[in-house]
C-alpha positions as a printed Julia matrix, in Angstrom:
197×3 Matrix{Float64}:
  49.06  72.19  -41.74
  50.38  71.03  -45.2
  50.69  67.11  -45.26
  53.86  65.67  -47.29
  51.64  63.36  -48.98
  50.98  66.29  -51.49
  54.06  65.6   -53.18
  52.91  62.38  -53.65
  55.56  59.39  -54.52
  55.77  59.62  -58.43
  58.77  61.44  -58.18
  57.03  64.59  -58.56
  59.52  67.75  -58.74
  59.81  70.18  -55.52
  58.7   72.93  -57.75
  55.73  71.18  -58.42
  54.88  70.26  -54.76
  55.7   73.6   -53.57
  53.19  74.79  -56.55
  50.68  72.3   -54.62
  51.56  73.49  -51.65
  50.9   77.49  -52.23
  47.45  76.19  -52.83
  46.78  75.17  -49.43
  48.31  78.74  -48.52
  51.55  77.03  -46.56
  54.4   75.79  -48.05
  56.26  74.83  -44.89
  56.47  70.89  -44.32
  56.99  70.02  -40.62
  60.68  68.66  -41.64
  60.87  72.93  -43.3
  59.68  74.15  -40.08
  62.26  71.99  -38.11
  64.86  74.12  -40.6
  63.36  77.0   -39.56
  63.29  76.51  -36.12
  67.22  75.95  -36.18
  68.04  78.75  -38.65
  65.67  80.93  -35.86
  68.76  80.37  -33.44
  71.4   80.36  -36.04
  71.04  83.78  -36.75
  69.88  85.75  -33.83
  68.43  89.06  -33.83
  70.99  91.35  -34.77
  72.7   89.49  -37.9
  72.86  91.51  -41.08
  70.14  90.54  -43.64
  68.76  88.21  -41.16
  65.48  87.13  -43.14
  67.25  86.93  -46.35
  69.91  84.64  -44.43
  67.52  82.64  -42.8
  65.51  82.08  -46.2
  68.78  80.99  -48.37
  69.54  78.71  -45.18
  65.99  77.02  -45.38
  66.68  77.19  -49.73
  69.35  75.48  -49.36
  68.73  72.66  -46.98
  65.13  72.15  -47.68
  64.55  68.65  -49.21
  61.15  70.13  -50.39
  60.69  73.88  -51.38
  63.51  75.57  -52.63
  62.09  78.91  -53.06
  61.7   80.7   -49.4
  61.6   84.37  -49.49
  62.28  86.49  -46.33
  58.38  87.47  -46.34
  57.6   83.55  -46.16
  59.72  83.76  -43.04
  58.7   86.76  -41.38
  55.07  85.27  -41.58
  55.68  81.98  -40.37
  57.63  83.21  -37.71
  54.76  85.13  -36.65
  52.2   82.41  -36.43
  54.88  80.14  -34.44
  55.53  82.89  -32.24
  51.58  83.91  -31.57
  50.65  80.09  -30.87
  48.77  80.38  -33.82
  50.35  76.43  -34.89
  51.14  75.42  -31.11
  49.89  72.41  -32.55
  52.6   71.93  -35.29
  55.12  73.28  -32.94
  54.47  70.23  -30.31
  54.59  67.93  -33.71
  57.82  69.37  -34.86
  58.92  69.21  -30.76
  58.08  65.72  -30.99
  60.06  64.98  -34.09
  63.02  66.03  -32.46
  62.83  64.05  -29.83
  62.12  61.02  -31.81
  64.96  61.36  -33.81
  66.93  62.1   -30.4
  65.63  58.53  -28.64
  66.62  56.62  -31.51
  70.05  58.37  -32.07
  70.71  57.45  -28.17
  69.4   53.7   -28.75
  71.28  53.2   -31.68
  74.49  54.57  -29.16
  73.43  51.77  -26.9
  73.67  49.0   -29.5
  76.76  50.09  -30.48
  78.07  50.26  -27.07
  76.58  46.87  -26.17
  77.67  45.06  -29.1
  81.34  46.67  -28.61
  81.8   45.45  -24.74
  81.32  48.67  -23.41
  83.02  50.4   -25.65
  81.58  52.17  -28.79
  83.23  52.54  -32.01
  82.98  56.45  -31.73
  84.93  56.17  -27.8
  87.21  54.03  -29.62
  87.87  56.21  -31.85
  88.21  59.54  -30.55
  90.47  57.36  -27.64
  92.81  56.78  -30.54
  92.85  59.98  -31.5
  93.53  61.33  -28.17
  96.54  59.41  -27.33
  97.75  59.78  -30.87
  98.17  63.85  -29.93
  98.96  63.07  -26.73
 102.11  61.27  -28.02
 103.09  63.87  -30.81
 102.63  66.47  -27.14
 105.96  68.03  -26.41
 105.64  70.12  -23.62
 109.26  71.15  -23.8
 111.07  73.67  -25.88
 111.3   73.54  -29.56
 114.7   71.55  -30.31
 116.84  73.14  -33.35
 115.97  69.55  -35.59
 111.52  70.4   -34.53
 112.66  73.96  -35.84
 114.11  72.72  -39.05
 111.03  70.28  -39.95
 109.21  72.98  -38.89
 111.0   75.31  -41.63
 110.95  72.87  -44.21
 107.15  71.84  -43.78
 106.25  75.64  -43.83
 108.35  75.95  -47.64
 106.7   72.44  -48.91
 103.24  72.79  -48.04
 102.59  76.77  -48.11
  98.94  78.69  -47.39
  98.05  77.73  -50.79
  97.95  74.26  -50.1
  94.82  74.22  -48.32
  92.75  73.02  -45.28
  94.8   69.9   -44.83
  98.05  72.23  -44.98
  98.46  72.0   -40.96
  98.19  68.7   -41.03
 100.83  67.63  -43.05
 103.11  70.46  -41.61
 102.6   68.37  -38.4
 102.69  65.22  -39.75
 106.29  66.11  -41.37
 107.44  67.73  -37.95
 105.99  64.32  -36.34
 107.43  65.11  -32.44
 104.9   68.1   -32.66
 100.87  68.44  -32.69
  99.15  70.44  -34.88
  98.21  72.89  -32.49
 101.7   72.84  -31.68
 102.96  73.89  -35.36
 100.7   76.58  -35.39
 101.6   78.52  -32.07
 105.51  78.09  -32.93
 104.37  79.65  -36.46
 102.15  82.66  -34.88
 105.17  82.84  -32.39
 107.8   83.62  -34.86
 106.0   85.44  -37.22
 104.78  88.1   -34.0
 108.91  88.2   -32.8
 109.58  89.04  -36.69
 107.01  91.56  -36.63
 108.5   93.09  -33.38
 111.75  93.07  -34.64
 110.81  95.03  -37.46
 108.92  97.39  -35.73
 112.14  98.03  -33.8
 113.94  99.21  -36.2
């Protein structure tokens, strides 16, 4: 199995380590083969262009080699698959689990050294009774409406990602979620009415 340590720490390129890399005939680095793994469920059998997708995917999020073809995949694949590298699958197994034990200890500090509570709980707490304030379960009054109206012509589909949030955040009695199903709501009675006549 290639060792890391051939990229050495001079700041050597990735183009150059993957160069040294070929020469041991493997260019995946355990951290590559954990990419792989996960791209491996990503894209199940079936997906268009799947080895071309999964090669971009390791391209792109590789810290190492940057230049994965499909035919690097389809091989590797192989030998994971056969239990050719059982060995390097139990490392990369292994990995994964470190990196799961210390994300869960780190959770326990955090919990510890917040009384119980841990930032994240605090946070998504907030967050929850934030919505569950803006949550009106009746129906839409004519001044929700309006807001709703007026939002809709200041911030239209051009604004972006953050549009539904300031369309809520300008209706203010009303949750995002709640903006959106008035919207669909209206714009499927328009379409009925049209199709009426």
């Amino acid at each position: 199995t290639p060792d890391i340590a051939l990229l050495g720490s001079s700041g050597i390129n990735a183009e150059y380590g993957h160069k040294e890399q070929s020469l041991n005939m493997d260019k995946f680095t355990t951290p590559d083969i954990a990419l792989l793994v996960k791209a491996v469920k990503i894209f199940p059998p079936g997906t268009v262009n799947r080895w071309n997708t999964i090669a971009d995917y390791l391209n792109q999020h590789s810290a190492v080699c940057k230049t994965y073809d499909n035919q690097d995949v389809i091989k590797k694949v192989k030998k994971l698959q056969s239990g050719e590298e059982a060995d390097l699958r139990s490392k990369v197994n292994a990995q994964a689990y470190e990196n799961f034990e210390k994300a869960q200890k780190q959770r326990i500090e955090e919990v510890q050294a917040g009384g119980g509570i841990s930032n994240r709980d605090t946070l998504n707490s907030a967050l929850q009774k934030e919505e569950a304030t803006k949550k009106n379960k009746g129906p839409w009054t004519t001044e929700e409406q309006k807001l709703l109206e007026e939002s809709l012509k200041k911030y239209p589909a051009s604004f972006g990602a953050e549009r539904w949030d300031n369309i809520a955040a300008h209706v203010a009695t009303r949750s995002k979620k709640d903006c959106m199903r008035r919207y669909k709501d209206l714009v499927e009675q328009i379409k009925a009415k049209k199709a009426k006549q």
